[in-house]
Coordinates of C-alpha atoms in Angstrom, one line a residue:
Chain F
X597 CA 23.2 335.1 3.6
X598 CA 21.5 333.6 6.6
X599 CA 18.4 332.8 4.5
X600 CA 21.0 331.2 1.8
X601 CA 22.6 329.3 5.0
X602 CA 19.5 327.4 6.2
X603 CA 18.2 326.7 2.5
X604 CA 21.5 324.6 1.8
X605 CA 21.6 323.0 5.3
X606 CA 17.5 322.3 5.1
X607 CA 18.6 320.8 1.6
X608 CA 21.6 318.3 3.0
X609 CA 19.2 317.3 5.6
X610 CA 16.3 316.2 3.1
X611 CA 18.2 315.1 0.3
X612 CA 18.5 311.5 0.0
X613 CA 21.9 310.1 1.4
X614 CA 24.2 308.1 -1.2
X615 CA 24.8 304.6 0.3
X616 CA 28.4 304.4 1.2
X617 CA 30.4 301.7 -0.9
X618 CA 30.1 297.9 0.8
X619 CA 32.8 295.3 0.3
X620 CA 32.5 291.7 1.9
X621 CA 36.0 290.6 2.3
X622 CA 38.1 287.5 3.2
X623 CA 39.8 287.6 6.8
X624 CA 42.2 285.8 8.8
X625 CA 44.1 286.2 12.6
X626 CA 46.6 288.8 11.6
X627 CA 49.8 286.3 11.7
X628 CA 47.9 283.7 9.7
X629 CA 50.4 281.8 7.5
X630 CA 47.8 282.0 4.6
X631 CA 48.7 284.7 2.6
X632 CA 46.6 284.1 -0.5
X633 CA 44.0 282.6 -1.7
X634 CA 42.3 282.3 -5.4
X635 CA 37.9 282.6 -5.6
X636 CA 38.7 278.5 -6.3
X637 CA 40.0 277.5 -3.3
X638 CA 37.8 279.9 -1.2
X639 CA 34.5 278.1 -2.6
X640 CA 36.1 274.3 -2.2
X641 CA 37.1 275.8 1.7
X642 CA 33.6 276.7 1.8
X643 CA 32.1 273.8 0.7
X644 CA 34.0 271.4 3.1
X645 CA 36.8 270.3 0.5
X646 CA 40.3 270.1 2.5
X647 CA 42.1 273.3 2.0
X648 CA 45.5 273.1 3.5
X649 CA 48.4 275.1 4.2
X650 CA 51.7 273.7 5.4
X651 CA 50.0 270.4 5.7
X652 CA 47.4 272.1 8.3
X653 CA 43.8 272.1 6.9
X654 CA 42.1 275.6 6.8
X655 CA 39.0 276.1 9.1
X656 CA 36.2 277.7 7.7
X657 CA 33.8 280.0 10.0
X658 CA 30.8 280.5 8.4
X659 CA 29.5 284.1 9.0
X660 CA 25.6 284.1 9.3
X661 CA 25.3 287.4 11.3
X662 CA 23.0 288.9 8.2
X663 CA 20.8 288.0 5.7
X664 CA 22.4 290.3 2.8
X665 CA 25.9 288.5 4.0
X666 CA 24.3 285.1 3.8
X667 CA 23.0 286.0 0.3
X668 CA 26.5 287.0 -1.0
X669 CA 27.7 283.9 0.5
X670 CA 25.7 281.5 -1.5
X671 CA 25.7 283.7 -4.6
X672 CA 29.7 284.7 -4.6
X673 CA 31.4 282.4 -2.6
X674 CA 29.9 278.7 -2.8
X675 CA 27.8 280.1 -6.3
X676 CA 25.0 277.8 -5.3
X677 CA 21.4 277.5 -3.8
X678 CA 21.1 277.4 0.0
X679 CA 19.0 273.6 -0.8
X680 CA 21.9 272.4 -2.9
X681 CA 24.8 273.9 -0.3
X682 CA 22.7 271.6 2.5
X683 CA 23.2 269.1 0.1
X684 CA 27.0 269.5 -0.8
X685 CA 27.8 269.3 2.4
X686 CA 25.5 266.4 3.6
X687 CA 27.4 264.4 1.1
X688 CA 30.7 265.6 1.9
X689 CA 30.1 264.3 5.4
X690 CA 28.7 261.1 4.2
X691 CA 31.8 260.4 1.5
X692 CA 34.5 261.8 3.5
X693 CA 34.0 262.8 6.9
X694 CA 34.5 266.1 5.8
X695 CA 34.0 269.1 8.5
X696 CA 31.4 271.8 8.0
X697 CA 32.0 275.0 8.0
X698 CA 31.5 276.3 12.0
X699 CA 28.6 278.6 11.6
X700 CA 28.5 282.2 13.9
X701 CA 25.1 284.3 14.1
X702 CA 27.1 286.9 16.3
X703 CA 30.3 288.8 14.4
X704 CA 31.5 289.0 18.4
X705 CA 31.8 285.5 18.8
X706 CA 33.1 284.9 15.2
X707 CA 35.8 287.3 15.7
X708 CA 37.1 285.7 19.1
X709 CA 37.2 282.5 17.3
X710 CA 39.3 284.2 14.4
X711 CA 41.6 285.8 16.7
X712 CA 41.8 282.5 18.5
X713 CA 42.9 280.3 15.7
X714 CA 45.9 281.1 12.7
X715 CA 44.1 278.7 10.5
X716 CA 40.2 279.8 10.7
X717 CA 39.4 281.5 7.7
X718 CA 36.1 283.7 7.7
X719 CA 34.5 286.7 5.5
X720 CA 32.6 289.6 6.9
X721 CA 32.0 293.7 6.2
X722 CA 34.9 295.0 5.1
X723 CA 33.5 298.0 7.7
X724 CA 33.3 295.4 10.3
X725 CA 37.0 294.5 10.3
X726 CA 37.5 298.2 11.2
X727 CA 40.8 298.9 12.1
X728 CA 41.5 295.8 14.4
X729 CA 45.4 295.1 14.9
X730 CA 44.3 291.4 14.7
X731 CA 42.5 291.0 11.9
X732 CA 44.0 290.4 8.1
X733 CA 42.3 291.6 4.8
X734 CA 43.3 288.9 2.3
X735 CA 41.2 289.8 -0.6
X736 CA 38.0 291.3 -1.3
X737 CA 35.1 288.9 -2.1
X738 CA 32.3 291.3 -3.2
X739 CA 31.8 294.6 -3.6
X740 CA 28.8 296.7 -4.6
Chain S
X672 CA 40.4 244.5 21.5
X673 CA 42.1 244.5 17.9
X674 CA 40.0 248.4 17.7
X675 CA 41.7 249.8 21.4
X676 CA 44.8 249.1 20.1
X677 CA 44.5 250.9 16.6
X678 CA 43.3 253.9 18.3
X679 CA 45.8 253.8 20.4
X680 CA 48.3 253.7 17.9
X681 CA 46.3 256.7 16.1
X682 CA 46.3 259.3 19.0
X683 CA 49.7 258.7 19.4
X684 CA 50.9 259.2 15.7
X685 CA 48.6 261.7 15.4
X686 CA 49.3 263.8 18.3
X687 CA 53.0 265.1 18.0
X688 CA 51.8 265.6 14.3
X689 CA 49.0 267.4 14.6
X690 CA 50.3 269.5 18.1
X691 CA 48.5 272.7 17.9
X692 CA 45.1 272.2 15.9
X693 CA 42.4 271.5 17.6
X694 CA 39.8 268.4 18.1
X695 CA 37.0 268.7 15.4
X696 CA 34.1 266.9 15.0
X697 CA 30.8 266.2 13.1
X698 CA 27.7 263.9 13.8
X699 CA 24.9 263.1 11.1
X700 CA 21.9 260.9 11.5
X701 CA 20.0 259.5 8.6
X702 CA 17.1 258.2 9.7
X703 CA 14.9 256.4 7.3
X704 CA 11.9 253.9 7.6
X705 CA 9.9 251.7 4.6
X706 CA 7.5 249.6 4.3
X707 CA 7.3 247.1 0.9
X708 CA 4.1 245.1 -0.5
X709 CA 5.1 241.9 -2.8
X710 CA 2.6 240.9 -5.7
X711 CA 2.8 239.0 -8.6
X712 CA 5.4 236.7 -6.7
X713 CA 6.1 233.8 -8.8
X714 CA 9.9 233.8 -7.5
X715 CA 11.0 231.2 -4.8
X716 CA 13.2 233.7 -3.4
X717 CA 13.3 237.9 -2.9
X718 CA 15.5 240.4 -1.3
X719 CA 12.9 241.9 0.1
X720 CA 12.1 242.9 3.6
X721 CA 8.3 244.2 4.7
X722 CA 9.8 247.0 6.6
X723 CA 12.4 248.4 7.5
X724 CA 13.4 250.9 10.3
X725 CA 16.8 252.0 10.4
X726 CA 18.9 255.3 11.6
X727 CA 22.3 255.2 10.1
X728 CA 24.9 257.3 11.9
X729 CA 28.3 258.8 10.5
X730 CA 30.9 260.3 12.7
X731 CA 34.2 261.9 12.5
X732 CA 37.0 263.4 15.1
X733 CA 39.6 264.9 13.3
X734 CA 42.8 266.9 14.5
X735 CA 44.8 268.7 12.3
X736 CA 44.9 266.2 8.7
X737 CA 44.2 263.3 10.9
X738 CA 40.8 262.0 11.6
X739 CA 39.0 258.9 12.4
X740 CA 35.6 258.8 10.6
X741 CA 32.9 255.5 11.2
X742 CA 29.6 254.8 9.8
X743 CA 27.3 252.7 12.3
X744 CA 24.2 251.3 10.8
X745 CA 21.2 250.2 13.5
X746 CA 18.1 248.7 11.8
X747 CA 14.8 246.6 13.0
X748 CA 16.8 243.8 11.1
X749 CA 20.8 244.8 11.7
X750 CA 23.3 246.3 13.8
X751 CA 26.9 246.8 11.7
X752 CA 29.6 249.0 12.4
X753 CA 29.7 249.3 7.8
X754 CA 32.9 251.6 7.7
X755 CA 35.5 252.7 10.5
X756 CA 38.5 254.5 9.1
X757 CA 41.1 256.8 10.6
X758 CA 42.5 258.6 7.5
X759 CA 45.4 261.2 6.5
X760 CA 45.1 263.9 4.7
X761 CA 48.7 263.5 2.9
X762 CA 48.1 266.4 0.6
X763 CA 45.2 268.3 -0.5
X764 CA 44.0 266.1 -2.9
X765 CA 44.9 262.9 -1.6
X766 CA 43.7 260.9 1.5
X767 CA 44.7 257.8 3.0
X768 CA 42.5 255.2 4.9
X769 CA 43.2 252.7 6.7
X770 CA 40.3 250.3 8.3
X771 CA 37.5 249.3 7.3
X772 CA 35.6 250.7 3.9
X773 CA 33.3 250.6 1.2
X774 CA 35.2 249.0 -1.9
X775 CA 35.7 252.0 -4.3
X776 CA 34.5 250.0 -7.2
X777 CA 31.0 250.0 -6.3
X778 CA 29.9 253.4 -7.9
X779 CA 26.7 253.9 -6.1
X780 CA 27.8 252.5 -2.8
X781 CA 31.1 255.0 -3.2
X782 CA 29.2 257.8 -3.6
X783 CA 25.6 257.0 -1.1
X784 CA 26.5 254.4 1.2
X785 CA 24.0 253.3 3.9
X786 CA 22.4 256.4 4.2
X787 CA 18.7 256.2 2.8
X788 CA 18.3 260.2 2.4
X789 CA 21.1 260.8 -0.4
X790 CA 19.9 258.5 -2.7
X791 CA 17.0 259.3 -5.1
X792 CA 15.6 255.9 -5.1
X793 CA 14.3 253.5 -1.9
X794 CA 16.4 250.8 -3.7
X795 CA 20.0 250.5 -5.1
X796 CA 21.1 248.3 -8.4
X797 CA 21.4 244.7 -7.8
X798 CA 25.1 244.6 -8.5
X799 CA 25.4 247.3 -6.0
X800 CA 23.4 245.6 -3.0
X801 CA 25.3 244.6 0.2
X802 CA 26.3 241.0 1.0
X803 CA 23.7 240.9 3.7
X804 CA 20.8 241.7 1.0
X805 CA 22.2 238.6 -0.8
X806 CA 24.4 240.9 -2.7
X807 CA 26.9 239.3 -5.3
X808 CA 29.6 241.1 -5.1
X809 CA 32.0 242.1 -1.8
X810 CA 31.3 245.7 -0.5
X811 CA 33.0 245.7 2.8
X812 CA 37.0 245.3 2.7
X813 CA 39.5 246.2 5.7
X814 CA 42.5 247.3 4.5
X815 CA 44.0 250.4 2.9
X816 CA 42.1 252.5 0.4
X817 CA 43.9 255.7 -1.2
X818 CA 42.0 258.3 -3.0
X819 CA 43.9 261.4 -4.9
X820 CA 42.3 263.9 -7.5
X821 CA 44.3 265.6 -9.9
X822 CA 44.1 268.5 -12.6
X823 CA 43.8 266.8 -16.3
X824 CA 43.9 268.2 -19.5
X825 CA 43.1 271.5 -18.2
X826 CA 39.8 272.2 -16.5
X827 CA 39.7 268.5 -16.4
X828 CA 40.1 266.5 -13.2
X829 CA 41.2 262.6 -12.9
X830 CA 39.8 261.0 -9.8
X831 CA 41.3 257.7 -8.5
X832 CA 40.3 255.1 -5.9
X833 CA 43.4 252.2 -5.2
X834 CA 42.4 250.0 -2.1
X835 CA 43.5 246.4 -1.1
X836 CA 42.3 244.4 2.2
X837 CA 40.6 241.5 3.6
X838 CA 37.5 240.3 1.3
X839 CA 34.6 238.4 2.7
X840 CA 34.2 235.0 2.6
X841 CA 31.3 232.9 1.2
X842 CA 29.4 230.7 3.3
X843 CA 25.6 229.4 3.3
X844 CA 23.4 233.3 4.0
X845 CA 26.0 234.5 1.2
X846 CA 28.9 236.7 1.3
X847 CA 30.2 237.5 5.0
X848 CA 32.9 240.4 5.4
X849 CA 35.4 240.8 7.9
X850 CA 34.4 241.9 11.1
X851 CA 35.9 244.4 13.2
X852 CA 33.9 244.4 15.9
X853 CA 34.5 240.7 16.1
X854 CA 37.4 240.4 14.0
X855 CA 38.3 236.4 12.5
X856 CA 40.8 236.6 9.9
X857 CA 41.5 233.7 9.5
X858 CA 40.0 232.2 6.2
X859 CA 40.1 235.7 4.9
X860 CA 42.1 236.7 1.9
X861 CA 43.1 239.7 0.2
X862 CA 41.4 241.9 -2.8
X863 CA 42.4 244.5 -4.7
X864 CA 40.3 247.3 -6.6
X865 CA 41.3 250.2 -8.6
X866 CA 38.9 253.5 -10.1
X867 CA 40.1 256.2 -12.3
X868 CA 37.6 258.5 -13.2
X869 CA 37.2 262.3 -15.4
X870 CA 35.5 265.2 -14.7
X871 CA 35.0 268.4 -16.7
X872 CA 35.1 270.5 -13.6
X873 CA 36.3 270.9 -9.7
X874 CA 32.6 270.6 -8.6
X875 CA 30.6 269.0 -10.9
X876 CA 29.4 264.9 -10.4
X877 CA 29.2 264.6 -14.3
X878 CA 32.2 262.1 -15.3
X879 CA 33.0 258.7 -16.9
X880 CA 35.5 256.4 -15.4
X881 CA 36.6 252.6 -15.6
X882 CA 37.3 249.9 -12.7
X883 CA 38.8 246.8 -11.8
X884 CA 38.9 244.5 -8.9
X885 CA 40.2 240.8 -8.2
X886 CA 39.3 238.7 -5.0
X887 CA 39.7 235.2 -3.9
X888 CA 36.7 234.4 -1.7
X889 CA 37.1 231.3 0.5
X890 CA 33.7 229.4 0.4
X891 CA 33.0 227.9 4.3
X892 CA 30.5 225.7 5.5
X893 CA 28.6 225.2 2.3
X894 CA 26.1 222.3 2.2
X895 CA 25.2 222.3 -1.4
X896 CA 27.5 224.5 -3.4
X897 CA 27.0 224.6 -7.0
X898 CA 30.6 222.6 -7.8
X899 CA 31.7 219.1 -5.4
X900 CA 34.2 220.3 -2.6
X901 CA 33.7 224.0 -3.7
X902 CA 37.1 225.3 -1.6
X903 CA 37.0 228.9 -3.0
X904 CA 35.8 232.0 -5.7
X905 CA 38.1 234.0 -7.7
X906 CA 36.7 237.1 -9.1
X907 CA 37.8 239.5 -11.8
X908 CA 35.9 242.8 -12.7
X909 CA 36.1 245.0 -14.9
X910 CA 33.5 247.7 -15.7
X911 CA 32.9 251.2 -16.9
X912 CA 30.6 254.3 -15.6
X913 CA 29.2 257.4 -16.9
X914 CA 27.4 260.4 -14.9
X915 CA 25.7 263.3 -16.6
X916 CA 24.6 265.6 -13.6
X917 CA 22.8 269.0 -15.1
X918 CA 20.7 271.0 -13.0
X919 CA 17.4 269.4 -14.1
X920 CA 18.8 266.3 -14.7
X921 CA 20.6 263.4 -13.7
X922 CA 21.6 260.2 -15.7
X923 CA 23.9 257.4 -14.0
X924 CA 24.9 254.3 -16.1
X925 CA 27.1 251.7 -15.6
X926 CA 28.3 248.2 -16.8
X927 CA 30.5 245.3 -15.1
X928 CA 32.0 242.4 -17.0
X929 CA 32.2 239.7 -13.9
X930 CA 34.9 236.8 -14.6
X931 CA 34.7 233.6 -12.6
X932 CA 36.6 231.1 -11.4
X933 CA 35.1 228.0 -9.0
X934 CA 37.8 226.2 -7.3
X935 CA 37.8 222.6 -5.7
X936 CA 40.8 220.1 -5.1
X937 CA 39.5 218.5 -8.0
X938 CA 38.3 221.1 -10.9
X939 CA 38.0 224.0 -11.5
X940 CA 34.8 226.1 -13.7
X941 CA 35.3 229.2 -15.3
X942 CA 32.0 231.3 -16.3
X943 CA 31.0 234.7 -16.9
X944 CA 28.7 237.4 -17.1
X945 CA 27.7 240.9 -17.4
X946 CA 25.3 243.4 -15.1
X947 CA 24.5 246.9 -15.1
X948 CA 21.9 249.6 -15.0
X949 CA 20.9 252.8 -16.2
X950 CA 19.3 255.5 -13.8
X951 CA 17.6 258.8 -14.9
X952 CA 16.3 261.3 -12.5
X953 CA 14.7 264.6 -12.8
X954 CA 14.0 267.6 -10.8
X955 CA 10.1 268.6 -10.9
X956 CA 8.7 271.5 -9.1
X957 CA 7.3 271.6 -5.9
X958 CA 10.7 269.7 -4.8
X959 CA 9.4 266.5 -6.7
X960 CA 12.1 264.1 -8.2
X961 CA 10.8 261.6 -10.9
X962 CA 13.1 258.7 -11.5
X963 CA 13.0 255.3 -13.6
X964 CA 16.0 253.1 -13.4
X965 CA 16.6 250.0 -15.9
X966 CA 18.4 246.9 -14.7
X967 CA 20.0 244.1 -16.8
X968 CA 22.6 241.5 -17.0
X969 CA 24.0 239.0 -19.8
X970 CA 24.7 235.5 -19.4
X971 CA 23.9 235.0 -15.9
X972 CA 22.1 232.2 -16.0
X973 CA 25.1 230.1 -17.5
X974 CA 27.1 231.2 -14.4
X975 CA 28.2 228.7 -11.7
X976 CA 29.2 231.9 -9.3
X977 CA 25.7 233.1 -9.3
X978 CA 23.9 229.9 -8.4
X979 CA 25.3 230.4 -4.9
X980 CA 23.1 233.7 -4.7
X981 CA 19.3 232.6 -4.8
X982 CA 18.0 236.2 -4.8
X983 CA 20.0 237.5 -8.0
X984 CA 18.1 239.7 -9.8
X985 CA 18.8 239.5 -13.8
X986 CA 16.3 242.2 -14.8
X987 CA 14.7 244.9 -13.0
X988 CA 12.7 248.0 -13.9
X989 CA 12.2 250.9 -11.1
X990 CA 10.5 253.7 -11.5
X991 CA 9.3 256.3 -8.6
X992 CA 8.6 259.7 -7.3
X993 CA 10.4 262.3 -4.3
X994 CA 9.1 264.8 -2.5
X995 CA 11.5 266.5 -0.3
X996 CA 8.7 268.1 1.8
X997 CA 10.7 269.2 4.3
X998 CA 14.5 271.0 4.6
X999 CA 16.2 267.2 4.9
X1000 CA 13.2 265.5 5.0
X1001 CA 11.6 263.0 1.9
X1002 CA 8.9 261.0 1.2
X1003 CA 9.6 258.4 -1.7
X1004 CA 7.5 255.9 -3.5
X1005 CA 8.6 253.0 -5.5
X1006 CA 7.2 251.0 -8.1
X1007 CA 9.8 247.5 -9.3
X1008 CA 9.4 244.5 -11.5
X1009 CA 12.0 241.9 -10.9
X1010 CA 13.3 239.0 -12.5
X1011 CA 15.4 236.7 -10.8
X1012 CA 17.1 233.4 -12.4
X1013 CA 14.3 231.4 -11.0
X1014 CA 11.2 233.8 -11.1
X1015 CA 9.3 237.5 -11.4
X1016 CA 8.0 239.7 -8.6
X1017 CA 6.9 243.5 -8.2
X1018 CA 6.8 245.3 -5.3
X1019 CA 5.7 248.6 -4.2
X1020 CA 8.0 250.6 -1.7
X1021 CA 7.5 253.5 0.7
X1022 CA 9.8 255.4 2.5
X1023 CA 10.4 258.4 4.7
X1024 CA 14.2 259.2 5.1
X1025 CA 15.9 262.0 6.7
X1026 CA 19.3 263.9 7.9
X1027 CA 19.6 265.5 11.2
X1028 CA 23.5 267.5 11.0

């Protein structure tokens, strides 16, 4: 029985682990007036069009804390090249004075600006949101 | 002076409005520089400068769906405060302007502006080119300029441009605008332009759209206009666009039918005439963009208007090469042949241009 005991526990040890499921998913401060918002309106935010609610514009925070997240974000969300995304926004600055996206390396500091603001708007790991009181899911972006 | 108090009156329409967002910002330089080589010159007269150095900077301050956004152009040749706006964001889809702006009629200037980097080509079309290049129609208005989009026939979007304010006036260099920064109104009058455009998508540049504009331009100080006593210039365009923008490919055309009407105390001569171009560019590998643009116009040379403008070009061909070597960063070369009303010219053109956000 002992013998049968360290065979299975030698086995969990070696065995490859399964990947837990990853979602990426769309967040705002937890008494955000936004309480929706379609895949549309999440690329034009994203790409520096105005989104508002209540006559408020929506402020984007670009989360570049990884590379896979930065990957998902041009494939999923703005659903273009990182060279043509430069360029979007070059001439939405040029045509309209239009705002970039504020851009975070660190998910500290883009989660202080979050909580700091009921208009930002941001995406991260849905594992990063974790169970913070201050933090809203709205909808999931990607999942694997 | 005229500028203090207009932003004076913004912040404080702005801030009970906007109480609770906060100041925003954004800052981007396009530097650029070219140097051009004439040959073949058989015309009298040429827009072209041997070099030029210019950074053209574009800024905007914005608080909640306010915002105050400029475009200051510094050059070996100029310094021009070109567009200075404080706009609301009335609805999603629709912005008011108020100040001073690029006319929305213009296609290419709507869409690229002073910035160098944006466009393909070292050059813009004739009809395009700013009063200060000897262009022949008015670019810079201040006034009001309104821009909405709306959904159409489904997937389809209508875009519109509506825009009325103070049109330049014509003396001896060629057209002048109103100038904010030393603001003279008083020979100034008022033009209006309207744009509608369609789009099959959100997010795409393809489209086709139509235009019209109509401006009385007071002619001052002119020593040998092309009627007796020339007092002013009526204008009345009309024109049409198309954009096909694929992935590879790019194709711009567009055509303006030009109506005129010199005025003196004593007669008055109608003419007029028709310009346009056709650009195609396309994407190459190793970041190369080829492009060849075709200029033309009809019946220009029968035109009173256009005598006043020396350096009108009635035919051009353009044809060049981009390499964005760098993220933001492009070399271009440029090969024209120009026809004015009074001769032919080629020139070869190089440029470096770049963006700095």
């Amino acid at each position: 029985m002992r013998r049968l005991l360290a065979i299975v526990l030698l086995l969990c040890l070696v065995a490859p682990a399964r990947p837990a499921s990853q979602a990426v998913v769309l967040v705002v401060r937890a008494d955000s007036p936004l309480q929706e918002l379609d895949s549309v309106s999440v690329r034009k935010l994203f790409l520096g069009f105005p989104v508002l609610i209540n006559g408020s514009p929506l402020r984007p925070l670009r989360n570049h804390s990884d590379s896979l997240l930065d990957e998902i974000f041009l494939q999923q969300i703005v659903a273009m090249s990182q060279s043509n995304y430069d360029r979007q926004i070059l001439i939405g600055v040029n045509r309209q004075g239009w705002l970039r996206p504020t851009e975070y390396v660190r998910l500290s500091d883009l989660v202080a600006a979050l909580e700091a603001d009921p208009y930002a708007v941001s995406f991260m790991w849905e594992r990063d949101v974790g169970h913070n009181p201050k933090i809203r899911v709205i909808r999931v972006l990607w999942s694997d | 002076m005229r500028i203090s108090y207009l932003l004076l009156a913004w912040t404080l329409l702005c801030s009970p409005l906007a109480r609770g967002d906060p100041w925003q910002y954004e800052l981007l330089l396009m530097p650029s520089a070219q140097a051009v080589g004439t040959f073949d010159r058989q015309a009298p007269v040429t827009e072209i400068v041997d070099e030029v150095v210019q950074i053209d900077t574009l800024f905007t301050v914005q608080r909640g769906p306010f915002k105050l956004f400029g475009e200051y152009l510094v050059s070996d040749h100029e310094h021009d405060l070109e567009r200075f706006q404080l706009g609301w964001q009335a609805t999603q889809d629709t912005v008011v302007w108020i100040g001073r702006y690029h006319q929305p009629t213009s296609v290419w200037n709507h869409d690229h502006h002073h910035g160098q980097y944006l466009q393909t080509s070292i050059s813009r079309p004739f009809l395009d080119e700013w009063e200060d290049l000897g262009g022949i129609l008015p670019q810079h208005f201040t006034g009001i300029l309104v821009e909405s989009g709306h959904k159409a026939f489904g997937s389809w979007r209508l875009r519109t441009a509506i825009a009325g304010g103070l049109a330049p006036i014509i003396t001896p260099d060629g057209l002048e605008p109103f100038d904010l920064l030393h603001p003279d109104s008083k020979h100034h009058q008022v033009g209006f332009q309207a744009r509608a455009s369609l789009h099959p998508g959100e997010f795409t540049e393809s489209g086709f759209g139509l235009l019209a504009a109509t401006d009385e331009l007071p002619a001052i100080g002119l020593t040998a206009p092309p009627i007796p006593g020339l007092d002013h210039a009526d204008l009345k365009v009309l024109g049409a666009f198309g954009i096909y923008a694929a992935s590879n490919w790019k194709v711009h055309a567009t055509w303006y039918h030009v109506d005129t009407q010199l005025n003196s105390p004593t007669a008055s001569v109608h003419g007029s005439f028709g310009v346009g171009y056709v650009e195609a560019e396309r994407r190459l590998p190793h970041e190369l963009t080829g492009f060849l643009r075709w200029e033309g116009s009809s019946n220009a040379g029968d035109d009173a208007y256009l005598k006043l403008f020396p350096m009108f070009v009635r035919q051009r061909n353009v044809i060049g090469l981009r390499w964005d070597f760098l993220s933001r960063q492009a070399l271009t070369l440029q090969l024209s042949d120009t026809n004015t009303l009074d001769g032919h010219f080629s020139d070869i053109r190089l440029q470096w241009s770049a963006a700095f956000l």
